[in-house]
Amino acid sequence: MKKLCLALSTVLIAACSAMDSERFAMEVDEPSLQSKGRLSAPLAEKEFLPPTHPLTAGAHACSFDYPPQERAAGCNRALARTINFGDMLDTPTEGLGPVLSDEFITLAKGAGFTAIRLTIRWDARADFKPPYTIDPDFFDRVDGAVKLASAQGLAVVIDMHHYAAMNTAPKSEQQRFLALWNQIAQHYRNAPATVMFELLNEPNLYLGRDMWQRVMSAALREIRASNPDRTLIVGGAPWNTLAALEQLHLPFDDRNLIVTFHYYDPIEVTHQGAEWVDGSDEWMGTAWRGSAAERQALKADFADVAQWAKVERRPIFLGEFGVYSEADDATRLAWTKAVREQAEANGFSWAYWELASKFGVLDPWTLDWREPLLQTLLPQSPVLGANARLYGRYDDR
Ligand code: GLC
């Protein structure tokens, strides 16, 4: 998969007010991104998933009270139905995509997602000279989201996203990458077990298989120094594809890892008309209706991942999948439903790409769900059915 530049949404929403500069604190008053992003109760105490749901059964083990392997499996159940908060904190500055707000988090919770993946461009918020200090105001901003989501009972993935220099110049950038993880890990070391770190989104280009293997091992050591018990998420190079798993060698003794892969196949379907992919205009009109052959290809791909997971004994998180909004609605709905179902059939947790930008399941202006799409992800969502809006709203976007 070849991606040439960032997806920049045209959506511009009012910027959020500045946060105060306190460090991650566990017990404070009203949670709100706009105010201080604080908590009313100890995070780990909160009931955060319907324990009876088959997809989330076992999520209670996402707790420091459980041994590492069980914790990783439990935390992967906490990620059962995740929504990516894409194009929000992973743009060079905020406001180039949808601006993260309290509502996004409460709406995600209300719809029935169990977790949010915060895709964050940390490198754009840190000094270029040692010690590569991360902007404290930005930490506050992320804290607000982490605390509000946690207070609502959502698990959180803190992901290092769009770190372009790591792909173009991994050797010279590595020191800074590790210094960023050092700070992030220290900062969130007291966060509940339901807050997980994802080492790096889609390593690619010069950060190939071998180089990523070395960098990943160094990053794991760096993070483990302050977070020996936190569940961490890693994927393979290049691009977190399923094929990259074959070359991913994880430290055998660290059983507290979740393995991620991204699925956008066929790329001509999912990325038709995507401005950041060369030649994607020519793919416009590529349909996917779930023919026997299409389903078989999907099934075979996921069976490969499941087989790898079985041998390696690692829980699997499908960290991104989705179809760009330039595709026709029937294609988007059929593909998304089929992929989500395959993930669940194989016991993978999943995260749809993404909430409110150009793959979005939520209209960032009206805050209405695009219900047919939401239905493919969360068929039993409480916001569907009686409250459902007309299909037309989805077509009109
Ligand atoms: C990657 C990119 C994101 C893009 C998505 C689909 O995660 O980071 O910007 O929209 O894949 O291509």
Short mmCIF file of C-alpha atoms and ligand atoms in Angstrom, two decimals:
data_model
loop_
_atom_site.label_atom_id
_atom_site.label_comp_id
_atom_site.label_asym_id
_atom_site.label_seq_id
_atom_site.Cartn_x
_atom_site.Cartn_y
_atom_site.Cartn_z
CA MET A 1 0.00 0.00 0.00
CA LYS A 2 1.47 3.29 -1.01
CA LYS A 3 0.43 6.44 0.72
CA LEU A 4 2.01 9.70 -0.21
CA CYS A 5 0.67 12.34 2.09
CA LEU A 6 -1.64 12.94 4.97
CA ALA A 7 -5.37 12.80 4.68
CA LEU A 8 -6.41 16.33 5.52
CA SER A 9 -10.07 16.77 6.09
CA THR A 10 -11.73 19.96 4.97
CA VAL A 11 -13.67 20.05 8.18
CA LEU A 12 -12.89 23.04 10.34
CA ILE A 13 -14.50 23.35 13.70
CA ALA A 14 -13.83 25.92 16.40
CA ALA A 15 -10.62 25.31 18.30
CA CYS A 16 -10.92 24.11 21.85
CA SER A 17 -9.89 26.19 24.77
CA ALA A 18 -6.46 25.77 26.29
CA MET A 19 -5.98 23.26 29.05
CA ASP A 20 -4.27 23.90 32.34
CA SER A 21 -0.83 22.49 32.82
CA GLU A 22 -1.32 19.89 35.53
CA ARG A 23 0.05 16.44 34.96
CA PHE A 24 -2.07 13.33 34.52
CA ALA A 25 -4.07 13.16 37.72
CA MET A 26 -6.31 10.30 38.61
CA GLU A 27 -9.04 11.65 40.83
CA VAL A 28 -10.62 15.00 40.28
CA ASP A 29 -13.94 16.60 39.45
CA GLU A 30 -16.10 16.86 36.34
CA PRO A 31 -14.56 15.38 33.22
CA SER A 32 -14.57 17.69 30.24
CA LEU A 33 -12.16 18.34 27.44
CA GLN A 34 -13.25 21.93 27.33
CA SER A 35 -12.65 22.48 31.00
CA LYS A 36 -9.91 20.37 32.48
CA GLY A 37 -10.46 16.81 31.37
CA ARG A 38 -10.55 15.49 34.91
CA LEU A 39 -12.04 12.53 36.57
CA SER A 40 -14.64 12.06 39.24
CA ALA A 41 -13.65 8.57 40.34
CA PRO A 42 -10.66 6.24 40.21
CA LEU A 43 -10.59 4.97 36.65
CA ALA A 44 -9.94 1.34 37.33
CA GLU A 45 -13.04 1.07 39.51
CA LYS A 46 -15.41 1.85 36.68
CA GLU A 47 -17.54 -0.80 35.08
CA PHE A 48 -16.69 -0.27 31.45
CA LEU A 49 -18.17 -3.03 29.36
CA PRO A 50 -21.30 -5.11 29.37
CA PRO A 51 -19.69 -8.22 30.87
CA THR A 52 -22.22 -10.55 29.32
CA HIS A 53 -21.60 -9.59 25.70
CA PRO A 54 -19.73 -12.41 23.93
CA LEU A 55 -17.30 -10.01 22.28
CA THR A 56 -16.34 -8.32 25.49
CA ALA A 57 -16.54 -11.25 27.87
CA GLY A 58 -13.19 -11.43 29.64
CA ALA A 59 -12.52 -7.71 29.41
CA HIS A 60 -12.53 -7.51 33.19
CA ALA A 61 -9.03 -9.04 33.00
CA CYS A 62 -7.79 -5.76 31.50
CA SER A 63 -6.59 -4.91 34.98
CA PHE A 64 -3.26 -4.90 36.76
CA ASP A 65 -4.70 -7.59 39.04
CA TYR A 66 -4.37 -10.21 36.31
CA PRO A 67 -1.22 -11.90 35.02
CA PRO A 68 0.29 -10.52 31.78
CA GLN A 69 -1.05 -13.00 29.26
CA GLU A 70 -4.57 -12.81 30.66
CA ARG A 71 -4.31 -9.05 30.91
CA ALA A 72 -3.34 -8.74 27.24
CA ALA A 73 -6.24 -10.98 26.23
CA GLY A 74 -8.60 -9.03 28.49
CA CYS A 75 -7.40 -5.71 27.17
CA ASN A 76 -7.94 -6.96 23.65
CA ARG A 77 -11.54 -7.71 24.61
CA ALA A 78 -11.78 -4.15 25.91
CA LEU A 79 -10.81 -3.11 22.37
CA ALA A 80 -13.54 -5.36 20.92
CA ARG A 81 -15.31 -2.53 19.11
CA THR A 82 -13.03 0.47 18.77
CA ILE A 83 -13.39 3.67 16.82
CA ASN A 84 -10.36 5.53 15.45
CA PHE A 85 -10.31 9.23 16.24
CA GLY A 86 -8.55 9.87 12.94
CA ASP A 87 -7.42 13.18 11.45
CA MET A 88 -7.84 14.93 14.81
CA LEU A 89 -4.59 14.77 16.76
CA ASP A 90 -2.57 13.18 13.96
CA THR A 91 -2.49 16.28 11.76
CA PRO A 92 0.51 18.66 12.07
CA THR A 93 -1.71 21.07 13.97
CA GLU A 94 -5.26 20.69 15.17
CA GLY A 95 -8.06 22.09 13.06
CA LEU A 96 -7.01 20.54 9.75
CA GLY A 97 -9.47 17.77 10.46
CA PRO A 98 -12.35 17.40 12.91
CA VAL A 99 -11.50 18.98 16.25
CA LEU A 100 -11.67 16.53 19.11
CA SER A 101 -14.47 17.43 21.50
CA ASP A 102 -16.22 15.99 24.53
CA GLU A 103 -19.18 15.12 22.34
CA PHE A 104 -17.16 12.81 20.14
CA ILE A 105 -16.23 10.76 23.17
CA THR A 106 -19.68 10.66 24.74
CA LEU A 107 -21.29 9.87 21.39
CA ALA A 108 -18.84 7.01 20.78
CA LYS A 109 -19.68 5.60 24.17
CA GLY A 110 -23.42 6.05 23.66
CA ALA A 111 -23.33 4.26 20.31
CA GLY A 112 -21.74 1.20 21.88
CA PHE A 113 -18.06 1.44 21.00
CA THR A 114 -15.89 0.00 23.73
CA ALA A 115 -12.71 1.94 23.04
CA ILE A 116 -11.16 4.83 21.15
CA ARG A 117 -7.86 4.83 19.31
CA LEU A 118 -6.23 8.23 19.61
CA THR A 119 -3.98 8.60 16.60
CA ILE A 120 -1.46 11.20 17.64
CA ARG A 121 1.27 13.00 15.81
CA TRP A 122 3.53 13.38 18.82
CA ASP A 123 6.58 14.35 16.77
CA ALA A 124 4.89 17.56 15.67
CA ARG A 125 4.41 18.60 19.30
CA ALA A 126 7.97 18.14 20.54
CA ASP A 127 11.27 20.04 20.38
CA PHE A 128 13.77 19.09 17.72
CA LYS A 129 16.74 19.28 20.12
CA PRO A 130 17.43 17.01 23.08
CA PRO A 131 15.70 16.35 25.39
CA TYR A 132 12.96 16.67 22.73
CA THR A 133 10.43 17.98 25.22
CA ILE A 134 6.78 17.39 24.36
CA ASP A 135 4.64 20.52 24.65
CA PRO A 136 2.98 20.36 28.11
CA ASP A 137 -0.19 22.01 26.77
CA PHE A 138 -0.50 19.25 24.24
CA PHE A 139 -0.11 16.64 26.95
CA ASP A 140 -2.96 18.37 28.77
CA ARG A 141 -5.08 18.17 25.67
CA VAL A 142 -4.48 14.43 25.32
CA ASP A 143 -5.00 13.96 29.06
CA GLY A 144 -8.44 15.51 28.71
CA ALA A 145 -9.43 12.94 26.11
CA VAL A 146 -7.87 10.01 27.98
CA LYS A 147 -9.55 10.96 31.23
CA LEU A 148 -12.95 11.65 29.78
CA ALA A 149 -12.92 8.43 27.78
CA SER A 150 -11.72 6.44 30.78
CA ALA A 151 -14.30 8.00 33.06
CA GLN A 152 -16.94 6.94 30.57
CA GLY A 153 -15.70 3.38 30.61
CA LEU A 154 -13.96 3.41 27.25
CA ALA A 155 -10.56 1.81 26.80
CA VAL A 156 -8.00 4.04 25.07
CA VAL A 157 -5.18 3.38 22.63
CA ILE A 158 -2.49 6.07 22.63
CA ASP A 159 -0.93 5.63 19.21
CA MET A 160 2.20 7.21 17.70
CA HIS A 161 0.85 8.24 14.31
CA HIS A 162 2.17 9.87 11.13
CA TYR A 163 5.75 10.02 12.31
CA ALA A 164 7.07 10.67 8.80
CA ALA A 165 10.70 11.23 9.78
CA MET A 166 10.87 7.77 11.28
CA ASN A 167 10.05 6.35 7.87
CA THR A 168 12.34 8.61 5.85
CA ALA A 169 15.33 8.75 8.22
CA PRO A 170 14.91 6.11 10.92
CA LYS A 171 18.59 6.02 11.89
CA SER A 172 18.95 9.67 12.70
CA GLU A 173 15.42 10.00 14.08
CA GLN A 174 15.50 7.00 16.35
CA GLN A 175 16.90 8.81 19.37
CA ARG A 176 14.07 11.33 19.23
CA PHE A 177 11.47 8.60 18.76
CA LEU A 178 12.72 6.84 21.89
CA ALA A 179 12.84 10.10 23.82
CA LEU A 180 9.22 10.77 22.90
CA TRP A 181 8.20 7.33 24.12
CA ASN A 182 10.18 7.87 27.28
CA GLN A 183 8.13 10.98 28.02
CA ILE A 184 4.76 9.56 27.01
CA ALA A 185 5.35 6.40 29.02
CA GLN A 186 6.39 8.37 32.10
CA HIS A 187 3.44 10.68 31.72
CA TYR A 188 0.84 7.91 31.61
CA ARG A 189 2.56 5.44 33.92
CA ASN A 190 -0.26 5.74 36.49
CA ALA A 191 -3.08 5.45 33.98
CA PRO A 192 -5.37 2.43 34.33
CA ALA A 193 -4.67 -0.81 32.48
CA THR A 194 -7.36 0.08 29.95
CA VAL A 195 -5.03 2.77 28.57
CA MET A 196 -2.69 1.09 26.08
CA PHE A 197 0.22 2.34 24.01
CA GLU A 198 0.71 1.54 20.32
CA LEU A 199 4.34 1.88 19.35
CA LEU A 200 4.11 3.22 15.81
CA ASN A 201 1.46 3.36 13.13
CA GLU A 202 2.36 1.78 9.80
CA PRO A 203 6.18 1.80 9.70
CA ASN A 204 7.20 1.99 6.04
CA LEU A 205 9.79 3.16 3.50
CA TYR A 206 13.27 3.04 5.09
CA LEU A 207 11.79 1.74 8.30
CA GLY A 208 11.63 -1.70 6.77
CA ARG A 209 11.39 -5.07 8.38
CA ASP A 210 14.86 -5.32 9.94
CA MET A 211 15.17 -1.73 10.98
CA TRP A 212 11.68 -1.80 12.52
CA GLN A 213 12.58 -4.94 14.39
CA ARG A 214 15.52 -3.15 16.02
CA VAL A 215 13.63 0.08 16.70
CA MET A 216 10.65 -1.79 18.07
CA SER A 217 12.80 -3.76 20.49
CA ALA A 218 14.45 -0.55 21.71
CA ALA A 219 11.06 1.13 22.13
CA LEU A 220 9.69 -1.82 24.08
CA ARG A 221 12.66 -1.58 26.46
CA GLU A 222 12.22 2.17 26.81
CA ILE A 223 8.52 1.87 27.66
CA ARG A 224 8.87 -1.17 29.90
CA ALA A 225 11.30 0.77 32.13
CA SER A 226 8.41 2.90 33.43
CA ASN A 227 5.43 0.72 32.48
CA PRO A 228 6.38 -2.88 33.22
CA ASP A 229 2.74 -3.95 33.39
CA ARG A 230 1.04 -1.95 30.65
CA THR A 231 -0.41 -3.74 27.65
CA LEU A 232 1.34 -2.57 24.50
CA ILE A 233 0.31 -2.85 20.87
CA VAL A 234 2.67 -3.55 17.96
CA GLY A 235 2.32 -4.31 14.29
CA GLY A 236 4.68 -5.28 11.50
CA ALA A 237 6.57 -3.42 8.77
CA PRO A 238 5.74 -2.40 6.17
CA TRP A 239 2.41 -0.71 6.73
CA ASN A 240 1.06 -3.00 9.47
CA THR A 241 -0.20 -5.35 6.78
CA LEU A 242 -1.07 -8.92 7.54
CA ALA A 243 1.84 -10.11 5.40
CA ALA A 244 4.17 -8.11 7.67
CA LEU A 245 3.27 -10.34 10.61
CA GLU A 246 5.44 -13.14 9.25
CA GLN A 247 8.51 -10.99 9.83
CA LEU A 248 7.53 -9.67 13.22
CA HIS A 249 9.53 -11.20 16.03
CA LEU A 250 8.32 -10.32 19.46
CA PRO A 251 10.18 -10.90 22.71
CA PHE A 252 8.93 -14.28 23.81
CA ASP A 253 9.00 -13.38 27.49
CA ASP A 254 6.78 -10.35 27.11
CA ARG A 255 3.29 -11.85 27.10
CA ASN A 256 1.62 -8.50 27.63
CA LEU A 257 1.47 -7.54 23.96
CA ILE A 258 -1.39 -7.20 21.50
CA VAL A 259 -0.53 -7.54 17.84
CA THR A 260 -2.18 -5.25 15.32
CA PHE A 261 -2.71 -5.33 11.58
CA HIS A 262 -4.52 -3.00 9.19
CA TYR A 263 -6.80 -4.22 6.45
CA TYR A 264 -7.65 -2.20 3.35
CA ASP A 265 -7.83 -4.91 0.70
CA PRO A 266 -8.54 -4.67 -2.14
CA ILE A 267 -6.90 -1.26 -2.09
CA GLU A 268 -8.71 -0.37 -5.34
CA VAL A 269 -11.97 -0.70 -3.43
CA THR A 270 -11.07 0.97 -0.13
CA HIS A 271 -8.92 3.80 -1.45
CA GLN A 272 -10.69 4.71 -4.66
CA GLY A 273 -10.42 8.47 -5.15
CA ALA A 274 -8.15 8.91 -2.10
CA GLU A 275 -6.05 12.02 -2.78
CA TRP A 276 -3.04 10.67 -0.91
CA VAL A 277 -2.73 7.50 -2.99
CA ASP A 278 -1.17 7.76 -6.45
CA GLY A 279 -3.40 6.62 -9.28
CA SER A 280 -6.43 6.10 -7.07
CA ASP A 281 -8.64 8.16 -9.39
CA GLU A 282 -8.49 5.30 -11.84
CA TRP A 283 -10.07 3.01 -9.27
CA MET A 284 -13.23 5.09 -9.01
CA GLY A 285 -16.32 2.97 -9.49
CA THR A 286 -14.71 -0.25 -8.19
CA ALA A 287 -17.54 -2.08 -6.51
CA TRP A 288 -17.48 -4.72 -3.77
CA ARG A 289 -20.69 -6.56 -3.19
CA GLY A 290 -19.49 -9.59 -1.27
CA SER A 291 -19.45 -12.16 -4.07
CA ALA A 292 -18.35 -15.68 -3.20
CA ALA A 293 -14.85 -14.96 -4.52
CA GLU A 294 -14.59 -11.65 -2.64
CA ARG A 295 -15.68 -13.28 0.60
CA GLN A 296 -13.34 -16.18 0.10
CA ALA A 297 -10.35 -13.86 -0.34
CA LEU A 298 -11.24 -12.01 2.84
CA LYS A 299 -11.75 -15.21 4.75
CA ALA A 300 -8.42 -16.62 3.60
CA ASP A 301 -6.59 -13.43 4.60
CA PHE A 302 -8.05 -13.47 8.09
CA ALA A 303 -7.43 -17.19 8.44
CA ASP A 304 -3.72 -16.50 7.82
CA VAL A 305 -3.69 -13.95 10.63
CA ALA A 306 -5.58 -16.30 12.93
CA GLN A 307 -3.10 -19.06 12.20
CA TRP A 308 -0.15 -16.79 12.98
CA ALA A 309 -1.85 -15.70 16.21
CA LYS A 310 -2.44 -19.28 17.24
CA VAL A 311 1.17 -20.27 16.74
CA GLU A 312 2.51 -17.13 18.42
CA ARG A 313 -0.19 -17.09 21.09
CA ARG A 314 -0.91 -13.39 20.70
CA PRO A 315 -4.25 -11.54 20.75
CA ILE A 316 -5.03 -9.71 17.50
CA PHE A 317 -6.34 -6.17 17.08
CA LEU A 318 -7.50 -5.16 13.59
CA GLY A 319 -6.46 -1.56 14.21
CA GLU A 320 -7.77 0.00 11.00
CA PHE A 321 -10.21 -0.89 8.25
CA GLY A 322 -12.66 1.17 6.24
CA VAL A 323 -13.65 2.39 2.80
CA TYR A 324 -13.08 5.97 1.68
CA SER A 325 -16.23 8.02 1.18
CA GLU A 326 -15.63 8.36 -2.58
CA ALA A 327 -16.78 4.74 -3.00
CA ASP A 328 -20.45 4.06 -3.57
CA ASP A 329 -22.51 3.45 -0.46
CA ALA A 330 -23.38 -0.15 -1.24
CA THR A 331 -19.68 -0.99 -1.55
CA ARG A 332 -18.80 0.76 1.68
CA LEU A 333 -21.56 -0.97 3.59
CA ALA A 334 -20.99 -4.46 2.18
CA TRP A 335 -17.20 -4.40 2.65
CA THR A 336 -17.30 -2.88 6.13
CA LYS A 337 -19.87 -5.37 7.35
CA ALA A 338 -18.03 -8.35 5.89
CA VAL A 339 -14.67 -7.30 7.35
CA ARG A 340 -16.14 -6.56 10.76
CA GLU A 341 -17.86 -9.95 10.80
CA GLN A 342 -14.70 -11.78 9.74
CA ALA A 343 -12.74 -10.05 12.50
CA GLU A 344 -15.29 -11.10 15.09
CA ALA A 345 -15.53 -14.63 13.74
CA ASN A 346 -11.77 -14.97 14.25
CA GLY A 347 -11.78 -13.43 17.71
CA PHE A 348 -9.97 -10.25 16.67
CA SER A 349 -10.85 -6.96 18.25
CA TRP A 350 -11.31 -4.17 15.71
CA ALA A 351 -11.13 -0.42 15.19
CA TYR A 352 -13.00 1.19 12.34
CA TRP A 353 -11.13 3.92 10.45
CA GLU A 354 -12.57 6.46 11.44
CA LEU A 355 -15.07 8.58 13.39
CA ALA A 356 -15.73 11.92 11.76
CA SER A 357 -13.46 12.66 8.81
CA LYS A 358 -13.50 11.29 5.28
CA PHE A 359 -14.19 7.68 6.18
CA GLY A 360 -16.40 8.94 8.97
CA VAL A 361 -19.31 7.17 10.61
CA LEU A 362 -20.36 10.41 12.33
CA ASP A 363 -21.22 13.74 10.71
CA PRO A 364 -18.93 16.20 12.51
CA TRP A 365 -21.24 19.14 11.84
CA THR A 366 -24.60 17.79 12.92
CA LEU A 367 -23.17 15.09 15.20
CA ASP A 368 -25.60 12.62 13.62
CA TRP A 369 -24.47 9.07 13.05
CA ARG A 370 -24.41 7.87 9.46
CA GLU A 371 -26.72 5.15 10.46
CA PRO A 372 -26.36 2.58 7.70
CA LEU A 373 -22.61 2.63 8.23
CA LEU A 374 -22.94 2.54 12.00
CA GLN A 375 -25.26 -0.39 11.60
CA THR A 376 -22.62 -2.37 9.74
CA LEU A 377 -20.32 -1.89 12.74
CA LEU A 378 -22.67 -2.03 15.71
CA PRO A 379 -25.89 -3.70 14.59
CA GLN A 380 -27.27 -3.58 18.11
CA SER A 381 -26.33 0.01 18.78
CA PRO A 382 -28.85 1.73 21.08
CA VAL A 383 -28.78 4.80 18.86
CA LEU A 384 -30.16 2.84 15.93
CA GLY A 385 -33.71 1.67 15.46
CA ALA A 386 -36.29 3.89 17.08
CA ASN A 387 -33.96 6.86 16.82
CA ALA A 388 -32.75 6.00 13.38
CA ARG A 389 -32.73 8.75 10.81
CA LEU A 390 -33.48 8.44 7.15
CA TYR A 391 -31.04 6.78 4.84
CA GLY A 392 -31.06 9.99 2.79
CA ARG A 393 -28.89 11.72 5.33
CA TYR A 394 -26.13 9.26 4.53
CA ASP A 395 -26.49 9.74 0.79
CA ASP A 396 -26.55 13.51 1.04
CA ARG A 397 -23.11 13.99 2.52
C1 GLC B 1 -3.49 5.48 7.78
C2 GLC B 1 -3.21 6.94 7.71
C3 GLC B 1 -4.47 7.73 7.60
C4 GLC B 1 -5.26 7.26 6.43
C5 GLC B 1 -5.59 5.81 6.63
C6 GLC B 1 -6.27 5.27 5.41
O1 GLC B 1 -3.76 5.18 9.06
O2 GLC B 1 -2.52 7.31 8.83
O3 GLC B 1 -4.18 9.09 7.46
O4 GLC B 1 -6.43 8.01 6.29
O5 GLC B 1 -4.44 5.04 6.84
O6 GLC B 1 -5.43 5.43 4.30
#
